[in-house]
CSV table of C-alpha atoms in Angstrom, one decimal:
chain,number,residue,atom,x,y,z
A,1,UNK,CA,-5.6,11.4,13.1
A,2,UNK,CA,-6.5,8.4,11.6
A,3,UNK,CA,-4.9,7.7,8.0
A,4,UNK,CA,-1.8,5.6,8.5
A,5,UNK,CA,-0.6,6.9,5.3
A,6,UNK,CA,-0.8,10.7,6.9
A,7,UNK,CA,0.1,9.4,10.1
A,8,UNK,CA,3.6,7.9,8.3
A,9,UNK,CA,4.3,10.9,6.3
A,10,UNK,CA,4.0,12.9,9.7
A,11,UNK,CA,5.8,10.8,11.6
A,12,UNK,CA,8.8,11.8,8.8
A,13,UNK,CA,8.2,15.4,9.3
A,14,UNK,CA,8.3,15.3,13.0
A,15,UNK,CA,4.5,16.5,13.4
A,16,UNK,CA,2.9,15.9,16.7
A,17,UNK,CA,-0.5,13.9,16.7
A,18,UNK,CA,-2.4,13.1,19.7
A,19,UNK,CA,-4.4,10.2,18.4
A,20,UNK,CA,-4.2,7.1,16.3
A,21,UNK,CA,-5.7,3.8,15.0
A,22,UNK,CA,-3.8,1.2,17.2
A,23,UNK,CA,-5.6,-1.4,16.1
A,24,UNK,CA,-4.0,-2.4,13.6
A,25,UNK,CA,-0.7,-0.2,13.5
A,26,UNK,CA,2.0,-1.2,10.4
A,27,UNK,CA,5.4,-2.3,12.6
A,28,UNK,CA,7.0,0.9,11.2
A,29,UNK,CA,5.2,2.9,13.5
A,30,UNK,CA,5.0,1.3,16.2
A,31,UNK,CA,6.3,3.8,18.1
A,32,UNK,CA,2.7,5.3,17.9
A,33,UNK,CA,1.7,2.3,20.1
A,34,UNK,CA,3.0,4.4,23.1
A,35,UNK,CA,0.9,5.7,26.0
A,36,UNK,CA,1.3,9.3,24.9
A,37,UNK,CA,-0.7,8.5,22.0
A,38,UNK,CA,-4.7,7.9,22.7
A,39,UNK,CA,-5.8,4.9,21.1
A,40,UNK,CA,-9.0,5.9,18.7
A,41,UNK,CA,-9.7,2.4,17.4
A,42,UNK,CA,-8.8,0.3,14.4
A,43,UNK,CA,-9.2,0.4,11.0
A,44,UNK,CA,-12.5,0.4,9.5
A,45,UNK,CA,-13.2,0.7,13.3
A,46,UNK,CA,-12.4,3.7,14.9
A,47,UNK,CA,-14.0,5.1,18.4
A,48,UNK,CA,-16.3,7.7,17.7
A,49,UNK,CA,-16.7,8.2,21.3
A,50,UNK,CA,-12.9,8.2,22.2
A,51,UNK,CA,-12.1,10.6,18.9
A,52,UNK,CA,-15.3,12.7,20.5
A,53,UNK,CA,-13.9,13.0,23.9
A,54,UNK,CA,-10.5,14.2,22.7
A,55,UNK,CA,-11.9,17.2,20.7
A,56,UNK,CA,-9.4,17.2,18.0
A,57,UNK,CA,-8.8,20.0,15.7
A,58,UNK,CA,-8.7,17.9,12.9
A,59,UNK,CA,-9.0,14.1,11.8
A,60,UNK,CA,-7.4,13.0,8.5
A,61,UNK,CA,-9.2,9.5,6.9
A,62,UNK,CA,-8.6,7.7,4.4
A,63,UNK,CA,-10.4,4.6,2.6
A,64,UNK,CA,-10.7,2.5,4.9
A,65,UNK,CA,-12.7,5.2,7.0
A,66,UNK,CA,-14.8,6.6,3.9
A,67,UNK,CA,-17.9,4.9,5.0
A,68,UNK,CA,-18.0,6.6,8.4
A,69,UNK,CA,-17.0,10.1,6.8
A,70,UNK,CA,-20.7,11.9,7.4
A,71,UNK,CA,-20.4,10.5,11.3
A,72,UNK,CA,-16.9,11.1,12.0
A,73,UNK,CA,-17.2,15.1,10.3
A,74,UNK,CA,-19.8,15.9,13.1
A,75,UNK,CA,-17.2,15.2,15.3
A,76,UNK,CA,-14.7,18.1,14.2
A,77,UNK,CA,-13.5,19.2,11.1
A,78,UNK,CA,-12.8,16.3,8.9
A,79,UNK,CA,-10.8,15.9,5.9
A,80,UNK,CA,-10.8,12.7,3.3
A,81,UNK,CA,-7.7,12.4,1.4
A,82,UNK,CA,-8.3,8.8,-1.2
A,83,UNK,CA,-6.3,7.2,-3.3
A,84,UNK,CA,-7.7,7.1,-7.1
A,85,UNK,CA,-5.6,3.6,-7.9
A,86,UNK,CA,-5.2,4.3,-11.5
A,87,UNK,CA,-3.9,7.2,-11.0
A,88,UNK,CA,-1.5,6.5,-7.9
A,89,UNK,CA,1.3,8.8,-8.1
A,90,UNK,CA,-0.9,12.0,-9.0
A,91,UNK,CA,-3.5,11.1,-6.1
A,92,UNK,CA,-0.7,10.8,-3.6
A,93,UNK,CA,1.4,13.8,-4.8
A,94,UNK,CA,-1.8,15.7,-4.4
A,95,UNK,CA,-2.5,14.4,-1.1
A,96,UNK,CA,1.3,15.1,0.5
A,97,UNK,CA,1.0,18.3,-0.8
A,98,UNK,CA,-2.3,19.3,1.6
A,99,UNK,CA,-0.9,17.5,3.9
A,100,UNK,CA,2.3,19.8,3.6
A,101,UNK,CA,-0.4,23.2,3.1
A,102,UNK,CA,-2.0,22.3,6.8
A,103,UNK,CA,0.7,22.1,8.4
A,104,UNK,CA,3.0,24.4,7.3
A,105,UNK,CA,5.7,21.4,5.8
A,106,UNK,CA,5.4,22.8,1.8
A,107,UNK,CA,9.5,23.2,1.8
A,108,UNK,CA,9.9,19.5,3.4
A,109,UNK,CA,7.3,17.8,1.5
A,110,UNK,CA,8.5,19.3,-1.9
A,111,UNK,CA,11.9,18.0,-1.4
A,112,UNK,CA,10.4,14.7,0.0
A,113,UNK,CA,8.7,14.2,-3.5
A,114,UNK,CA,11.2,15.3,-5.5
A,115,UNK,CA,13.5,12.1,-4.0
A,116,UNK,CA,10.7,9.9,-4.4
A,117,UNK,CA,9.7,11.0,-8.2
A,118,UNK,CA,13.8,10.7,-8.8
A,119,UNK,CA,13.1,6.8,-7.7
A,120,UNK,CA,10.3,6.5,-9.5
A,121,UNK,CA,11.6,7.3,-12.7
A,122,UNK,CA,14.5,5.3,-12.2
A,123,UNK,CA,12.1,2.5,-11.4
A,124,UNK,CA,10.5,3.3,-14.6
A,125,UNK,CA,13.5,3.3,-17.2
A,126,UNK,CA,14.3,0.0,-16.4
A,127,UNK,CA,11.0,-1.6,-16.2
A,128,UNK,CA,9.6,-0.6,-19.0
A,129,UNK,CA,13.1,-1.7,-21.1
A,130,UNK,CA,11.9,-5.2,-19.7
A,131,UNK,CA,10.3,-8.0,-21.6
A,132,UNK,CA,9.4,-10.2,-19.3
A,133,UNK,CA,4.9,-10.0,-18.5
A,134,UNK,CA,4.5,-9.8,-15.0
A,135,UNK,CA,1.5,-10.4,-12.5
A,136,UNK,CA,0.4,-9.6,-8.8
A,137,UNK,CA,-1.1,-12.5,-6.7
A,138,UNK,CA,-2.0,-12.2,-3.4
A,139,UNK,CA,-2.2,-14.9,-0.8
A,140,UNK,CA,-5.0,-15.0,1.5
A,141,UNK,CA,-5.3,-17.8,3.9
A,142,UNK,CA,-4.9,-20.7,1.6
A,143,UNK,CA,-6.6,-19.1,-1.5
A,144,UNK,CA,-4.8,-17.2,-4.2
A,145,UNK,CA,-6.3,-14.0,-6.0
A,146,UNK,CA,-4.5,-11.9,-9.1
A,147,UNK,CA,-4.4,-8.1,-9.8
A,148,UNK,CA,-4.3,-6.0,-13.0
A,149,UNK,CA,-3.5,-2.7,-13.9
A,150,UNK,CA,-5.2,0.1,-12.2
A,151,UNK,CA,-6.2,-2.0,-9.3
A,152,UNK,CA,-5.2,-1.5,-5.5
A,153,UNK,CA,-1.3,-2.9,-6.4
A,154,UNK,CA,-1.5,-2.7,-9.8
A,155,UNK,CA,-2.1,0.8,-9.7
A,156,UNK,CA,1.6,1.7,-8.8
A,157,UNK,CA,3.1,-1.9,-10.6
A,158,UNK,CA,1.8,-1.5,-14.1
A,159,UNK,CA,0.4,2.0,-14.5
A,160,UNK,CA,2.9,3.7,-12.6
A,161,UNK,CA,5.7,1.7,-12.5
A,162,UNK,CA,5.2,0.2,-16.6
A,163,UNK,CA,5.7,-3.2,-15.7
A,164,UNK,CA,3.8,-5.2,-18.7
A,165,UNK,CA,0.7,-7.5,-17.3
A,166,UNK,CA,0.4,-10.8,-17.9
A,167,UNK,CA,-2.8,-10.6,-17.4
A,168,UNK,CA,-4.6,-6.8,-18.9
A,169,UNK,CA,-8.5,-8.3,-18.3
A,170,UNK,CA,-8.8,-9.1,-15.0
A,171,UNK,CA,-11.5,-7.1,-13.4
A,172,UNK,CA,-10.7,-5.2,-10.5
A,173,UNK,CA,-12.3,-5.7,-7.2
A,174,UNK,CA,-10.6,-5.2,-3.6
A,175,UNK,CA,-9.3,-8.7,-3.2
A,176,UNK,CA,-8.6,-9.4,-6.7
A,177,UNK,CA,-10.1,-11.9,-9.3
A,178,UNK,CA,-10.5,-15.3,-7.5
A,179,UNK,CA,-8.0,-17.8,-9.6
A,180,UNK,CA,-6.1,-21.0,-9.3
A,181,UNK,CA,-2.4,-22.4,-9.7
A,182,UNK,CA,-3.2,-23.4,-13.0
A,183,UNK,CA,-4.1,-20.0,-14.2
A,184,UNK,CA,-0.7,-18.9,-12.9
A,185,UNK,CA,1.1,-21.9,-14.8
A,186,UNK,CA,-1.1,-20.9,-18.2
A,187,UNK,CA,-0.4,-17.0,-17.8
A,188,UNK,CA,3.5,-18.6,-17.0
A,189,UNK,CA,4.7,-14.8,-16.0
A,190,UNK,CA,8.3,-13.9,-16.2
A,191,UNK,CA,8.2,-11.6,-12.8
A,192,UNK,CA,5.4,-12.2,-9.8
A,193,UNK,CA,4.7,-9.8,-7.0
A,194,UNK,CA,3.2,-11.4,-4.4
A,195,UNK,CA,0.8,-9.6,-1.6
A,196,UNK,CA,0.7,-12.0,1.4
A,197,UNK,CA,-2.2,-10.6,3.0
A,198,UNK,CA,-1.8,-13.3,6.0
A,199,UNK,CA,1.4,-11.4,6.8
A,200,UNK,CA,-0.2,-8.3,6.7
A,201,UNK,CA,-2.6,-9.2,9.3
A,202,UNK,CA,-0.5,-10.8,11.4
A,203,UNK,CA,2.9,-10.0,11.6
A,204,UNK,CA,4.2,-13.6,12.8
A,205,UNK,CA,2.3,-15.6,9.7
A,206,UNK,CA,4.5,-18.1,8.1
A,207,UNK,CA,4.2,-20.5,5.2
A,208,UNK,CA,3.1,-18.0,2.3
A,209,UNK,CA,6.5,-19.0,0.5
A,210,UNK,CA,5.9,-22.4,0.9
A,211,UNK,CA,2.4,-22.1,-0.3
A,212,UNK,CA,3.0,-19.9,-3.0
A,213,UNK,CA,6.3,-22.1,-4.2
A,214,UNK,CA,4.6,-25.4,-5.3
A,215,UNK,CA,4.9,-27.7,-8.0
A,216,UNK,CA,2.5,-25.9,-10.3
A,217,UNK,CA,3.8,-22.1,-9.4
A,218,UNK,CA,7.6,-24.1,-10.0
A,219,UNK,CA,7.2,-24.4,-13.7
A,220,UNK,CA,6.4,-20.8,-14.4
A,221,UNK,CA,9.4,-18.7,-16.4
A,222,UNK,CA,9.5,-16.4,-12.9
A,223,UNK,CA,10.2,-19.4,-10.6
A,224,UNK,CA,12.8,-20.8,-13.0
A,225,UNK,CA,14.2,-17.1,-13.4
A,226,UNK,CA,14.3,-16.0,-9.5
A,227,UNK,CA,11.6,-13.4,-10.5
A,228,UNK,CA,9.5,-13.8,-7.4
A,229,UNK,CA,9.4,-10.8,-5.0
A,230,UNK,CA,7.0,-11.2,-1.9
A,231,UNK,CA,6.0,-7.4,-1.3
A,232,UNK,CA,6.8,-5.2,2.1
A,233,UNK,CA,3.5,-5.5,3.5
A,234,UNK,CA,3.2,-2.7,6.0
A,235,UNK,CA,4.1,-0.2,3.4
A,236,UNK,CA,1.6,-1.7,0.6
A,237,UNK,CA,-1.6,-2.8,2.9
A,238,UNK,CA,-1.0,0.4,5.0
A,239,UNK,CA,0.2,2.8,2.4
A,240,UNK,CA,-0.1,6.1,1.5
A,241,UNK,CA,2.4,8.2,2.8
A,242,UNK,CA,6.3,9.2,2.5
A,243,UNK,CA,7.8,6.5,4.2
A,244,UNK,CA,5.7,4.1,2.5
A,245,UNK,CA,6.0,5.0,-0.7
A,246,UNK,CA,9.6,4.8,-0.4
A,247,UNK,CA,9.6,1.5,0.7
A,248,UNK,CA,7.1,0.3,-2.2
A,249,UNK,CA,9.5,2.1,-4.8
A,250,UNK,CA,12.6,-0.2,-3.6
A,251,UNK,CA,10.3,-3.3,-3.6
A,252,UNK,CA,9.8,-2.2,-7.4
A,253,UNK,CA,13.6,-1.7,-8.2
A,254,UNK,CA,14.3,-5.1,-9.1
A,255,UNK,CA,16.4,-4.8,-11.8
């Protein structure tokens, strides 16, 4: 097993695995951090040799794996389960549902979805009654980078969700289009999601807010408003799977 996305939704449906990417585990499941679990890397690094030793009956990647698929499907039978961004909620309902056809959860993960499209769709009549423009920016060690629709965040936020982008020409790429404070101040969104990718990579990071909060980012309508909303980070750098997904819908439910 190495998706944490598949690893989360079968840590919700009480499915055994025997191996996972410990590496760089979201705190959620840290349970999986255990020595009954074998250790088969990180992400974007996981040990062949360990994974080969183990003879799984099946490995799960996402992503973050892709790359190695053609080396880790010699291994045992492999399965790739991505994440189309623009199309979020399709991709991962399509996903939960193998996941639910392999393992013989169809009942649990029907019901599971159904809760989560109810949220969804709440989510959804209220954000798209909203005015106010918003935009995603992450924070990456010092530097700032923005996210439009159908992008890794923006994917679920505007296309999904319906929140209205300040922003609808920023070119996606993985860590967003490179931008300044002033940009922020001269796109002056109402609502801003912020990614702190710091946090994400290391759990006891502080200063994002303070970064983030300056003088510039303090005249913007969201600042003045209280529209700022710094993102659950193990659920949206980790996604992918039930418990995430539920956790990303009540970071969208801010009205």
């Amino acid at each position: 097993m190495l998706d944490y996305g598949i690893l989360d939704t079968l840590d919700k449906l009480d499915v055994e695995v025997a191996g996972v990417l410990k590496g760089s585990l979201p705190t959620y499941l840290d349970k999986y951090n255990g020595s009954e679990y074998v250790n088969v890397g990180a992400a974007r690094e996981p040990d062949l040799e360990e994974i080969s030793a183990m003879k799984p009956d099946l490995i799960i990647i996402s992503g973050r794996e892709a790359e190695m698929y053609e080396e880790i499907k010699q291994l045992t039978p492999t399965i790739y389960l991505p994440i189309d961004f623009t199309n979020y909620m399709e991709e991962f309902t399509n996903n939960m549902e193998t996941v639910g056809k392999i393992f013989g959860k169809e009942d649990e993960i029907s019901k599971e979805l159904k809760e989560l499209d109810e949220k969804m769709n709440d989510v959804k009549d209220k954000a798209t009654e909203v005015d106010e423009e918003a935009l995603i920016i992450m924070a990456n060690g010092g530097k700032i980078s923005a996210y439009g629709p159908g992008s890794r965040y923006g994917g679920l936020i505007h296309n999904t969700a319906g929140y209205k982008a300040a922003d609808e020409n920023i070119e996606d790429s993985r860590y967003g289009k490179s931008v300044n404070f002033e940009y922020v101040m001269k796109e002056d969104p109402g609502i801003v999601f912020v990614v702190d990718r710091n946090a994400a990579l290391d759990p006891e990071h502080v200063g994002t807010k303070k970064a983030i909060e300056n003088e510039l980012f303090k005249k913007t309508e969201a600042y003045k408003n209280d529209q700022v909303y710094y993102l659950k980070m193990d659920a949206w750098f980790y996604g992918g799977g039930l418990q995430s997904m539920e956790m990303m819908i009540e970071d969208l439910d801010i009205f």
